[in-house]
Amino acid sequence: MEQRVLLTLGQGDWQQGFASITLQLWEAGSNSPVQFSGSLPAATDLARRFQQWRSLYVTLYGHCGVWRRSAESDGADSADPTSPARGPAAVDGFPIEIDDEDITHVSGLEFIQLGQELRQRFNLWLESPTFRAADRQLRTYLSRDDEIRLVLAAQNQTVLRYPWHLWQLLEDYPQAELALSPLTYQRSVKKAQPQTPDVRVLAILGNADGIDVATDQRLLSDLPGAAVTILAEPSLEAVNQQLWQGPWDILFFGGHSSSQAAGVLQLNRHDAITLTDLKYGLRNAIANGLQLAIFNSCDGLGLAWDLADLNIPQVIVMREPVPDLIAHLFLTGFLAAFADNQPLYLSVRAAREQLQAHESLCPCATWLPVIVQNPAEPPASWQRLRGICGKTPQAAPLAGIAPLAAKSSAAQSSEVRGSLLRSLWIPIATTAVVVGLRLLGGLAPIELHSFDQLMRLRPGERPDPRFLVVTVDEADIQAQPPEGRGGSLSDEALEQLLINLERHGARLVGLDIYRDYAVSSDHPALAERLSRSERLVGVCKSRDPVADPIGVKPPPELAEELVGFSDFLDDPDGIVRRHLISLQADPVSVCTTPYAFSARLAFLYLRGEDIDFHFDDGGSLVLGEVVVPKLQSRSGGYQKIDANGYQALLNYRALSDPSDIAQQVSLTQLLNDQVNPEAIADRI
């Protein structure tokens, strides 16, 4: 079976730990995941020891062979990386700090022992009680025979650089392989392209100074079923032209690269570029079907993150500087397996593990290759890249059938009627099964998934000019004095915020922060401002008999008609497609407002545009001349949903990044008058 696992670490880091971790498992043939949750404590010792390992890796093992050096390195890099003339800090332009005193007396054996210690300490950390339960639950769904694609998503790129393939889970399941992913991802917009019998490969062979790119060229040229275009030490213009001319299935780069502030490629002896210089050409290539990028060069994670921003399906890179020998061996093993129709993940694992035979010369070579996966995209396969999606089996030839005797006309008519009746049963039975499945909700996941795809394929829209979002993050919270701050916004900060917004002509203010406590007696002016305001909407939360039997009270100073609830609805697959505009107030709840926070703001805004709202005789919400359809228990792809309250299907704004919904400023910027007043005037 093919199993997909997404491990999301969220916003945490080594110093703070990971407070909210989710493990989602998609079993073969399932569109809905099974989810487990947990957390992991801080692990500053792991981060420190891994930094030490990286320093020693570059310093001690330059003798493995000629390095595929970083793009910032100069011509002297062809020398022995450990030679005293260069000094360890100059090795391959490697962006880490190396303390000479720490490594003077360290042997290769000690380096190997450090790697083993990293593995042991890492797995002990993953055995933390707060994570062990989720790990054990996941394993109850897995088998050693399963092909397991494990994707690790996190916000912090330093966390993703750690060799997570050391997790004992990958040892216990021999057909599992790990990929990395940023926390934010989405499908790329693709154009229809004709299928071709060959895999189209664009191979860029960069500056060959000091390394052997001819072997790369030979390996690619010998690929069966591939049409390979070679660009040797090209100019930026030549690469960009080929990206636009496409289409391409695979992009390959061999040469010098690095990842510091951004991923850098050495195209030729004179030109070092970032992928930003190729942004539009790469975006066009991805839209035209580019599925896989391979950077068989040094320190490629920065390049992978740049491509991930363009929503490429997958990238294969080396996480650290790589010896030429290891680069060639990995490419040989991967291409042999992948072109033999092995799955992408298993091809990478096989090629990676084959490097172990050379770890006597180059320890930890198996740590280097890594996949960066877009979880919203399926992994590429050699057959799909060639447009082979399986063939329809041919009917077996007829043999040994004697000629039929002539039948009477009546017998023939009877046979025709019987044949007709039998043929009608097929569509009737099929229709009955489909209708029955739909009524029982069996087709709902497919219909809703199709709806999601159509929503993603819409043309892009511009940010909404009617809004200004004022964000409050940890820096804004720490900038406020701790005394008098009941939550993320003190009374003093809130009062100054409202004064500034009112002074610059904000039309409405939505305070999407819970304030279930009264204003301090030290700020009577704020209490009066809240009680007499007609343009400020606050928020509360209704009770849930199971998850939250109490709820959250509204700000005491605000009138009920200026308070909206924050409750929302999610579907069984965890996706929010419906919006709860209103609900029947629960008399025992601390939050009894009948309308959503967003609905309150919308009604007030529209009233200023002379557009009022009411409910017609059929109970439908009417905004001016627009009727907002109410979802029923059977609407569209939904079957037998809980349709209580007034629910409407969401029309998400078509944006490449959800955070682009509107212009954003921070609380600190607004309090310090660092925001253009025109960005506030007449806005929500």
XYZ file of C-alpha atoms in Angstrom:
684
model
C 0.000 0.000 0.000
C 1.037 3.594 -0.598
C 0.826 5.666 2.586
C 1.274 9.436 2.825
C 2.272 11.066 6.106
C 2.522 14.825 6.751
C 4.357 15.826 9.939
C 3.765 19.525 10.660
C 6.013 21.128 13.284
C 4.438 24.566 12.968
C 6.153 27.724 14.188
C 8.506 26.162 16.766
C 12.305 26.078 16.899
C 15.110 24.344 18.803
C 15.166 26.983 21.546
C 11.419 27.150 22.263
C 10.384 23.628 21.324
C 7.373 22.665 19.219
C 4.147 23.220 21.116
C 1.695 22.026 18.464
C 2.668 19.126 16.199
C 0.268 17.246 13.922
C 0.768 13.915 12.170
C -1.670 13.361 9.292
C -1.928 10.006 7.524
C -3.634 9.517 4.163
C -4.148 5.806 3.646
C -4.202 4.384 0.122
C -7.410 5.352 -1.669
C -8.535 7.759 1.077
C -9.180 11.471 0.563
C -9.508 12.204 4.288
C -6.573 11.979 6.704
C -6.289 10.359 10.099
C -4.709 12.915 12.425
C -2.650 12.647 15.614
C -1.238 15.508 17.671
C 1.585 16.044 20.117
C 4.469 18.337 21.022
C 8.242 18.267 21.486
C 10.373 20.077 24.080
C 13.241 22.445 23.354
C 16.442 20.779 22.101
C 19.205 23.381 22.161
C 21.812 20.662 22.706
C 20.790 18.937 19.454
C 21.093 22.218 17.550
C 24.522 22.935 19.055
C 25.883 19.480 18.327
C 24.572 19.529 14.769
C 26.314 22.875 14.204
C 29.501 21.256 15.490
C 28.966 18.309 13.140
C 28.567 20.648 10.140
C 31.801 22.433 11.008
C 33.732 19.206 11.290
C 32.124 17.771 8.148
C 33.625 20.468 5.939
C 36.906 20.756 7.792
C 37.878 17.111 8.187
C 36.696 15.464 4.972
C 37.913 17.596 2.131
C 40.108 14.651 1.114
C 37.063 12.731 -0.201
C 37.658 14.127 -3.648
C 37.155 17.387 -5.483
C 34.240 19.265 -3.939
C 31.315 20.669 -5.878
C 32.137 24.009 -4.366
C 29.870 26.865 -3.415
C 29.098 29.546 -5.977
C 30.896 32.184 -3.907
C 34.208 30.246 -3.924
C 37.091 31.547 -5.976
C 39.485 29.692 -8.230
C 41.622 28.559 -5.285
C 38.888 26.127 -4.265
C 40.276 23.417 -6.479
C 42.985 22.957 -3.848
C 42.704 20.652 -0.869
C 39.960 22.146 1.310
C 41.891 21.332 4.465
C 45.145 22.952 3.406
C 46.523 25.410 6.017
C 46.912 28.127 3.393
C 43.184 28.448 3.061
C 42.058 27.944 6.637
C 38.900 26.053 7.532
C 36.632 29.108 7.434
C 37.344 29.513 3.710
C 36.287 26.017 2.709
C 33.816 26.271 -0.146
C 32.397 29.540 1.114
C 30.517 27.406 3.642
C 28.167 29.753 5.589
C 28.994 28.500 9.106
C 31.342 29.625 11.835
C 34.248 27.269 12.577
C 36.243 27.605 15.770
C 39.808 26.407 15.115
C 40.300 25.564 18.790
C 37.363 23.120 18.676
C 38.729 21.058 15.812
C 42.502 21.068 16.230
C 42.635 17.649 17.880
C 39.496 16.009 16.460
C 40.006 12.831 14.433
C 37.854 11.250 11.766
C 36.804 8.589 14.295
C 35.560 11.279 16.662
C 33.571 12.805 13.802
C 31.893 9.450 13.116
C 31.145 9.071 16.817
C 29.597 12.543 16.829
C 27.288 11.459 14.000
C 26.264 8.355 15.943
C 25.662 10.458 19.034
C 23.456 12.811 16.996
C 21.345 9.848 15.867
C 20.962 8.513 19.428
C 20.144 11.864 21.043
C 17.747 12.748 18.230
C 15.732 9.549 18.665
C 15.713 9.956 22.453
C 14.244 13.413 21.900
C 11.564 11.915 19.622
C 10.762 9.481 22.437
C 9.518 12.402 24.560
C 6.193 11.426 26.183
C 4.392 14.327 24.490
C 5.304 12.967 21.036
C 5.626 9.227 21.638
C 1.845 8.666 21.742
C 1.379 10.187 18.266
C 4.310 8.157 16.913
C 2.838 4.936 18.307
C -0.636 5.698 16.953
C 0.810 6.338 13.503
C 2.656 3.018 13.524
C -0.580 1.099 14.146
C -1.661 2.102 10.610
C 1.650 1.260 8.900
C 3.143 -1.977 7.622
C 6.775 -2.760 6.771
C 5.643 -3.545 3.231
C 4.024 -0.129 2.724
C 5.524 2.504 0.469
C 5.545 5.499 2.830
C 6.036 9.095 1.712
C 6.835 11.104 4.846
C 6.809 14.902 4.418
C 8.108 17.179 7.194
C 6.749 20.760 7.168
C 8.050 23.537 9.408
C 8.374 27.312 9.431
C 11.981 27.400 10.649
C 14.454 26.469 7.906
C 17.199 25.743 10.447
C 14.992 22.996 11.849
C 14.466 21.543 8.356
C 18.230 21.449 7.711
C 18.671 18.874 10.493
C 19.048 15.254 9.170
C 15.555 14.078 10.088
C 16.089 10.868 8.109
C 17.893 9.633 11.240
C 14.438 9.077 12.762
C 14.138 5.417 13.766
C 10.816 5.283 11.915
C 12.677 5.219 8.585
C 14.846 2.352 9.788
C 11.798 0.367 10.888
C 10.005 0.829 7.559
C 12.385 -0.008 4.681
C 10.167 1.538 1.985
C 9.779 4.904 3.708
C 11.577 8.067 2.651
C 11.526 11.591 4.040
C 10.957 14.888 2.221
C 10.985 18.472 3.500
C 8.422 21.201 2.939
C 7.870 24.801 3.979
C 4.815 25.432 6.133
C 2.941 27.257 3.347
C 2.310 25.566 0.007
C -0.281 25.290 -2.748
C -0.786 23.723 -6.155
C 0.782 25.479 -9.117
C -1.383 26.749 -11.945
C -0.744 24.535 -14.979
C -1.475 24.853 -18.670
C -2.602 21.925 -20.793
C 0.317 20.410 -22.718
C 0.409 17.655 -25.368
C 1.893 14.351 -24.193
C 5.192 13.268 -25.695
C 6.836 9.824 -25.719
C 10.056 11.196 -24.205
C 10.865 12.814 -20.872
C 12.002 16.353 -21.659
C 15.141 17.264 -19.671
C 16.810 20.677 -19.578
C 20.348 20.118 -18.216
C 22.356 23.172 -17.169
C 26.058 22.381 -16.667
C 27.530 25.377 -14.892
C 31.091 26.484 -14.305
C 33.202 23.314 -14.619
C 36.287 24.781 -12.943
C 37.786 22.038 -10.771
C 34.978 19.485 -11.104
C 33.812 16.847 -13.576
C 30.490 17.807 -15.183
C 31.201 15.640 -18.233
C 30.089 12.609 -16.202
C 26.773 14.363 -15.488
C 26.331 14.985 -19.198
C 27.066 11.348 -20.054
C 24.648 9.990 -17.423
C 21.834 12.229 -18.646
C 22.496 11.565 -22.331
C 22.293 7.795 -21.738
C 18.834 8.011 -20.148
C 16.349 5.757 -21.983
C 13.209 7.499 -23.195
C 14.571 10.989 -22.547
C 15.109 13.985 -24.814
C 17.964 15.918 -23.170
C 18.958 19.499 -24.015
C 22.420 20.437 -22.683
C 23.410 24.018 -21.831
C 27.145 24.081 -21.005
C 28.317 27.157 -19.041
C 25.439 29.191 -20.514
C 24.607 32.845 -20.110
C 21.613 33.993 -18.085
C 19.849 34.933 -21.324
C 20.323 31.437 -22.790
C 18.881 29.728 -19.702
C 15.942 32.117 -19.553
C 15.192 31.587 -23.257
C 15.083 27.799 -22.846
C 12.799 28.046 -19.797
C 10.323 30.046 -21.845
C 10.563 27.839 -24.943
C 9.947 24.520 -23.092
C 7.969 22.592 -22.135
C 10.236 20.659 -19.747
C 9.599 17.770 -17.361
C 12.916 17.805 -15.462
C 15.380 20.616 -14.774
C 18.932 19.501 -13.889
C 21.829 21.605 -12.659
C 25.384 20.374 -12.135
C 28.125 22.711 -11.005
C 28.811 25.103 -8.136
C 26.056 26.430 -5.862
C 25.470 27.620 -2.327
C 22.704 28.702 0.048
C 23.374 31.761 2.153
C 20.997 34.729 2.035
C 19.592 33.093 -1.119
C 20.364 30.140 -3.375
C 23.182 30.975 -5.811
C 24.208 29.182 -9.034
C 27.522 29.631 -10.852
C 26.345 29.549 -14.496
C 29.809 30.101 -15.944
C 33.215 31.422 -14.904
C 31.882 34.981 -14.662
C 28.164 34.874 -13.815
C 26.718 33.853 -10.435
C 22.930 34.226 -10.282
C 20.084 33.635 -7.855
C 16.861 31.919 -8.863
C 15.157 35.284 -8.504
C 16.940 36.190 -11.743
C 14.984 33.348 -13.404
C 11.727 33.761 -11.466
C 9.381 34.373 -14.387
C 11.011 31.810 -16.658
C 10.826 29.176 -13.919
C 7.203 30.053 -13.170
C 6.402 29.628 -16.873
C 8.223 26.279 -16.983
C 6.288 25.026 -13.938
C 2.994 26.125 -15.500
C 3.993 24.214 -18.643
C 4.593 20.972 -16.761
C 7.996 21.127 -15.010
C 7.698 18.455 -12.309
C 11.159 17.877 -10.905
C 14.323 19.903 -10.394
C 17.618 18.191 -9.494
C 20.533 20.257 -8.168
C 23.501 17.907 -8.009
C 25.621 20.614 -6.399
C 26.650 21.939 -3.003
C 24.406 23.205 -0.239
C 21.191 23.315 -2.292
C 18.445 23.829 0.307
C 18.324 27.566 -0.358
C 17.684 26.814 -4.037
C 14.917 24.390 -3.048
C 13.173 26.990 -0.854
C 13.283 29.521 -3.696
C 11.647 26.998 -6.039
C 9.126 26.010 -3.361
C 7.925 29.628 -3.387
C 7.019 29.026 -7.063
C 5.061 25.850 -6.128
C 7.234 23.403 -8.060
C 6.097 19.816 -7.266
C 9.470 18.509 -6.043
C 13.196 19.262 -5.887
C 16.162 16.990 -5.106
C 19.216 18.707 -3.602
C 22.294 18.047 -1.486
C 21.832 19.513 1.986
C 25.585 20.178 2.492
C 28.711 20.570 0.315
C 29.171 17.363 -1.677
C 32.299 15.652 -3.052
C 32.316 15.132 -6.820
C 32.514 11.358 -6.350
C 29.393 11.268 -4.167
C 27.488 13.543 -6.550
C 28.180 11.194 -9.479
C 27.370 8.042 -7.525
C 24.065 9.408 -6.296
C 23.039 10.607 -9.768
C 23.924 7.212 -11.238
C 21.871 5.287 -8.679
C 18.891 7.634 -8.766
C 18.571 7.803 -12.552
C 18.912 4.030 -12.890
C 16.082 3.394 -10.419
C 13.811 6.268 -11.495
C 14.099 5.534 -15.229
C 13.307 1.892 -14.380
C 9.867 3.124 -13.207
C 10.637 2.949 -9.491
C 8.743 5.521 -7.356
C 10.572 8.809 -6.878
C 10.901 8.477 -3.100
C 12.163 4.900 -3.253
C 14.590 5.843 -6.041
C 16.091 8.562 -3.837
C 16.275 6.242 -0.827
C 17.954 3.477 -2.838
C 20.519 5.856 -4.354
C 21.121 7.499 -0.972
C 21.678 4.201 0.849
C 24.021 2.951 -1.892
C 26.386 5.753 -0.863
C 27.044 3.922 2.419
C 29.668 1.780 0.655
C 31.780 4.942 0.296
C 31.391 6.255 3.848
C 34.782 4.826 4.801
C 36.195 7.644 2.668
C 33.344 10.130 2.996
C 31.503 9.575 6.296
C 27.830 10.590 6.435
C 27.481 10.629 2.626
C 24.017 9.074 3.110
C 22.966 12.243 4.959
C 23.363 14.483 1.905
C 20.566 13.852 -0.677
C 17.133 15.189 0.297
C 13.757 15.745 -1.376
C 11.857 19.012 -0.982
C 8.210 18.214 -1.717
C 5.157 20.358 -2.345
C 2.533 18.391 -0.333
C -0.211 19.732 -2.606
C 1.353 17.967 -5.617
C 1.799 14.234 -6.348
C 5.361 12.930 -6.793
C 6.594 12.571 -10.357
C 7.086 9.157 -11.968
C 8.997 8.251 -15.115
C 5.898 6.751 -16.756
C 3.737 9.820 -16.100
C 6.466 12.111 -17.396
C 6.434 10.064 -20.604
C 2.636 10.333 -20.800
C 2.142 6.598 -20.096
C -0.866 6.188 -17.821
C -1.464 2.491 -18.357
C -2.793 0.668 -21.411
C -6.193 -0.849 -21.970
C -5.799 -4.644 -22.305
C -6.645 -6.056 -25.712
C -9.491 -8.565 -26.021
C -8.336 -12.168 -26.439
C -8.790 -13.556 -29.979
C -11.894 -15.702 -30.503
C -11.198 -19.391 -31.094
C -13.087 -22.675 -31.289
C -16.569 -21.156 -31.849
C -18.840 -23.082 -34.207
C -21.130 -21.245 -36.683
C -24.576 -20.429 -35.245
C -27.637 -22.102 -36.795
C -30.216 -19.865 -38.500
C -32.994 -18.759 -36.131
C -36.625 -18.060 -36.865
C -37.860 -14.457 -37.058
C -39.861 -14.829 -33.821
C -36.890 -16.283 -32.008
C -34.716 -13.473 -33.269
C -37.263 -10.841 -32.098
C -37.490 -12.473 -28.678
C -33.721 -12.550 -28.432
C -33.473 -8.873 -29.409
C -36.039 -7.893 -26.747
C -34.205 -9.923 -24.114
C -30.895 -8.418 -25.138
C -32.398 -4.920 -25.006
C -33.805 -5.503 -21.516
C -30.486 -6.886 -20.321
C -28.638 -3.900 -21.756
C -31.030 -1.468 -20.042
C -30.348 -3.009 -16.663
C -26.728 -1.871 -16.818
C -27.368 1.908 -16.963
C -30.365 1.584 -14.613
C -28.324 -0.289 -12.022
C -25.368 2.064 -12.460
C -27.602 5.118 -12.045
C -29.231 3.629 -8.958
C -25.845 2.881 -7.395
C -24.506 6.375 -8.134
C -27.662 8.089 -6.825
C -27.632 5.888 -3.735
C -23.972 6.580 -3.059
C -24.549 10.299 -3.472
C -27.554 10.349 -1.137
C -25.546 8.446 1.459
C -22.677 10.935 1.143
C -20.263 8.499 -0.506
C -19.453 10.920 -3.343
C -19.216 14.023 -1.146
C -15.385 13.890 -0.728
C -14.910 13.649 -4.504
C -17.381 16.457 -5.263
C -15.920 18.753 -2.608
C -12.370 18.022 -3.778
C -13.420 18.923 -7.343
C -14.970 22.121 -6.007
C -11.671 22.947 -4.268
C -9.769 22.425 -7.507
C -12.098 24.742 -9.405
C -11.654 27.405 -6.708
C -7.870 27.153 -7.105
C -8.036 27.477 -10.896
C -9.741 30.871 -10.848
C -7.855 33.916 -12.168
C -5.942 35.801 -9.495
C -7.542 38.787 -7.760
C -6.029 41.911 -6.241
C -5.982 42.556 -2.477
C -9.230 43.996 -1.111
C -8.795 47.810 -0.894
C -11.544 48.169 1.713
C -9.496 46.604 4.523
C -6.428 47.331 6.601
C -5.217 44.488 8.844
C -3.432 45.531 12.044
C -1.432 42.544 13.273
C -0.394 41.902 16.875
C 2.567 39.547 17.147
C 4.957 38.637 19.939
C 7.135 41.709 19.348
C 4.080 43.984 19.654
C 3.057 42.247 22.886
C 6.524 42.570 24.432
C 6.635 46.264 23.476
C 3.712 46.929 25.838
C 4.266 47.272 29.592
C 3.345 43.971 31.319
C 1.353 45.690 34.039
C -2.249 46.310 33.014
C -2.064 43.922 30.079
C -4.753 41.273 30.482
C -3.997 39.638 27.154
C -2.260 40.615 23.940
C -3.530 44.229 24.025
C -3.334 46.475 27.085
C -5.953 49.114 27.842
C -3.378 51.831 27.184
C -2.429 50.400 23.780
C -6.072 49.849 22.802
C -7.013 53.409 23.710
C -4.148 54.895 21.694
C -4.949 52.546 18.806
C -8.581 53.684 18.643
C -7.556 57.342 18.901
C -5.132 56.990 15.980
C -7.635 55.111 13.826
C -10.390 57.634 14.530
C -8.057 60.565 13.862
C -7.184 59.197 10.412
C -10.798 58.476 9.436
C -11.237 54.721 9.746
C -14.804 53.832 8.766
C -15.131 50.750 11.008
C -12.928 48.911 13.497
C -13.217 45.182 14.087
C -11.454 44.106 17.291
C -10.807 40.401 16.691
C -9.302 39.919 20.159
C -11.153 38.407 23.104
C -11.752 40.940 25.916
C -14.026 39.198 28.394
C -13.012 41.579 31.166
C -13.865 45.214 31.912
C -11.595 48.161 31.207
C -9.354 49.023 34.140
C -10.477 51.864 36.392
C -7.207 53.599 35.434
C -8.612 54.211 31.924
C -12.118 55.678 32.288
C -11.793 57.452 28.931
C -11.378 54.119 27.169
C -14.440 52.658 28.900
C -16.494 55.682 27.807
C -15.125 55.463 24.250
C -16.139 51.800 23.982
C -19.609 52.350 25.444
C -20.493 55.218 23.088
C -18.793 53.863 19.966
C -20.982 53.099 16.954
C -18.137 51.984 14.700
C -16.340 49.382 16.812
C -17.302 45.701 16.645
C -16.053 43.251 19.295
C -15.983 39.478 19.395
C -17.172 36.657 21.661
C -17.468 32.872 21.336
C -20.552 30.689 21.734
C -20.452 27.666 23.986
C -19.999 24.159 22.673
C -21.492 21.455 24.909
C -18.555 19.129 24.095
C -15.459 21.163 23.241
C -16.139 24.389 25.145
C -19.059 24.298 27.611
C -18.558 27.936 28.672
C -17.536 30.060 25.672
C -15.995 33.538 25.820
C -17.875 36.625 26.968
C -17.967 39.819 24.846
C -16.343 43.091 25.959
C -18.658 44.359 28.743
C -18.657 47.955 27.474
C -19.960 47.190 23.952
C -23.659 47.075 23.049
C -24.958 43.676 21.913
C -25.568 44.894 18.365
C -21.829 45.685 18.121
C -20.680 42.180 19.067
C -20.289 39.165 16.754
C -19.389 35.552 17.427
C -16.107 33.988 16.257
C -17.455 30.450 15.755
C -16.770 28.747 12.427
C -17.507 25.437 10.718
C -15.068 22.963 9.233
C -15.846 19.929 7.089
C -14.854 16.373 8.071
C -11.614 16.725 6.079
C -10.625 19.785 8.116
C -11.259 22.321 5.320
C -13.394 25.415 5.924
C -15.791 25.820 2.985
C -18.867 27.141 4.793
C -19.403 30.411 6.638
C -21.715 30.706 9.631
C -23.456 34.070 9.179
C -25.959 33.692 12.017
C -27.118 31.142 14.543
C -29.850 30.690 17.112
C -28.590 32.189 20.357
C -27.992 29.716 23.174
C -29.709 31.206 26.258
C -27.220 29.630 28.675
C -24.153 30.745 26.726
C -22.071 33.763 27.759
C -22.136 34.826 24.079
C -25.717 35.338 22.838
C -25.205 37.521 19.776
C -27.047 36.091 16.746
C -24.559 37.269 14.073
C -20.963 36.480 13.176
C -18.213 39.010 13.796
C -17.622 39.350 10.041
C -21.357 39.676 9.346
C -21.659 42.543 11.845
C -18.845 44.404 10.100
C -20.320 43.738 6.655
C -23.807 44.935 7.666
C -22.445 48.165 9.169
C -20.243 48.825 6.142
C -23.087 48.228 3.671
C -25.417 50.425 5.688
C -22.959 53.259 5.084
C -23.383 52.512 1.362
C -27.209 52.763 1.757
C -27.515 48.982 1.430
C -29.561 47.437 4.218
C -30.166 43.784 5.003
C -33.276 41.786 5.836
C -34.632 38.251 5.635
C -37.366 37.616 3.031
C -40.471 35.479 3.495
C -38.525 32.352 2.620
C -35.924 33.095 5.285
C -33.191 34.072 2.780
C -30.730 36.848 3.607
C -31.131 39.830 1.252
C -28.422 42.501 0.912
C -29.880 45.227 -1.276
C -30.778 43.351 -4.458
C -28.484 40.399 -3.722
C -29.850 37.215 -2.180
C -27.297 35.140 -0.252
C -28.324 31.475 -0.727
C -28.668 29.494 2.464
C -27.068 26.063 2.549
C -29.474 23.225 3.167
C -28.608 19.807 4.545
C -28.285 18.660 0.910
C -26.644 21.415 -1.127
C -24.143 20.975 -3.945
C -21.604 18.370 -2.910
C -22.932 18.241 0.653
C -25.209 15.445 1.777
C -26.906 15.343 5.186
C -24.790 18.069 6.804
C -25.796 19.920 9.960
C -27.311 23.038 8.362
C -28.351 24.790 11.583
C -27.990 28.538 11.625
C -27.595 30.566 8.437
C -24.710 29.046 6.493
C -23.369 30.188 3.126
C -20.724 28.677 0.878
C -17.491 30.672 1.101
C -16.211 32.526 -1.949
C -12.523 32.763 -1.121
C -10.662 35.627 -2.747
C -8.335 34.148 -5.388
C -4.858 35.000 -4.082
C -1.489 33.270 -4.425
C -0.911 33.857 -0.696
C -3.832 34.168 1.764
C -1.924 36.831 3.717
C -2.293 39.115 0.671
C -6.027 39.525 1.370
C -5.379 43.145 2.379
C -2.620 45.565 3.274
C -1.051 44.776 6.678
C 0.677 46.914 9.306
C 1.824 46.048 12.807
C 0.389 47.419 16.024
C 3.728 49.042 16.854
C 3.859 50.812 13.481
C 0.371 52.213 13.951
C 0.986 53.352 17.533
C 4.210 55.085 16.430
C 2.433 56.926 13.564
C 4.490 55.059 10.964
C 1.449 54.307 8.783
C 0.324 56.468 5.877
C -3.051 58.003 6.902
C -4.393 57.189 3.418
C -4.056 53.494 4.295
C -6.509 54.032 7.182
C -9.023 56.520 5.810
C -12.429 55.016 4.981
C -11.151 51.474 5.601
C -12.405 48.627 7.744
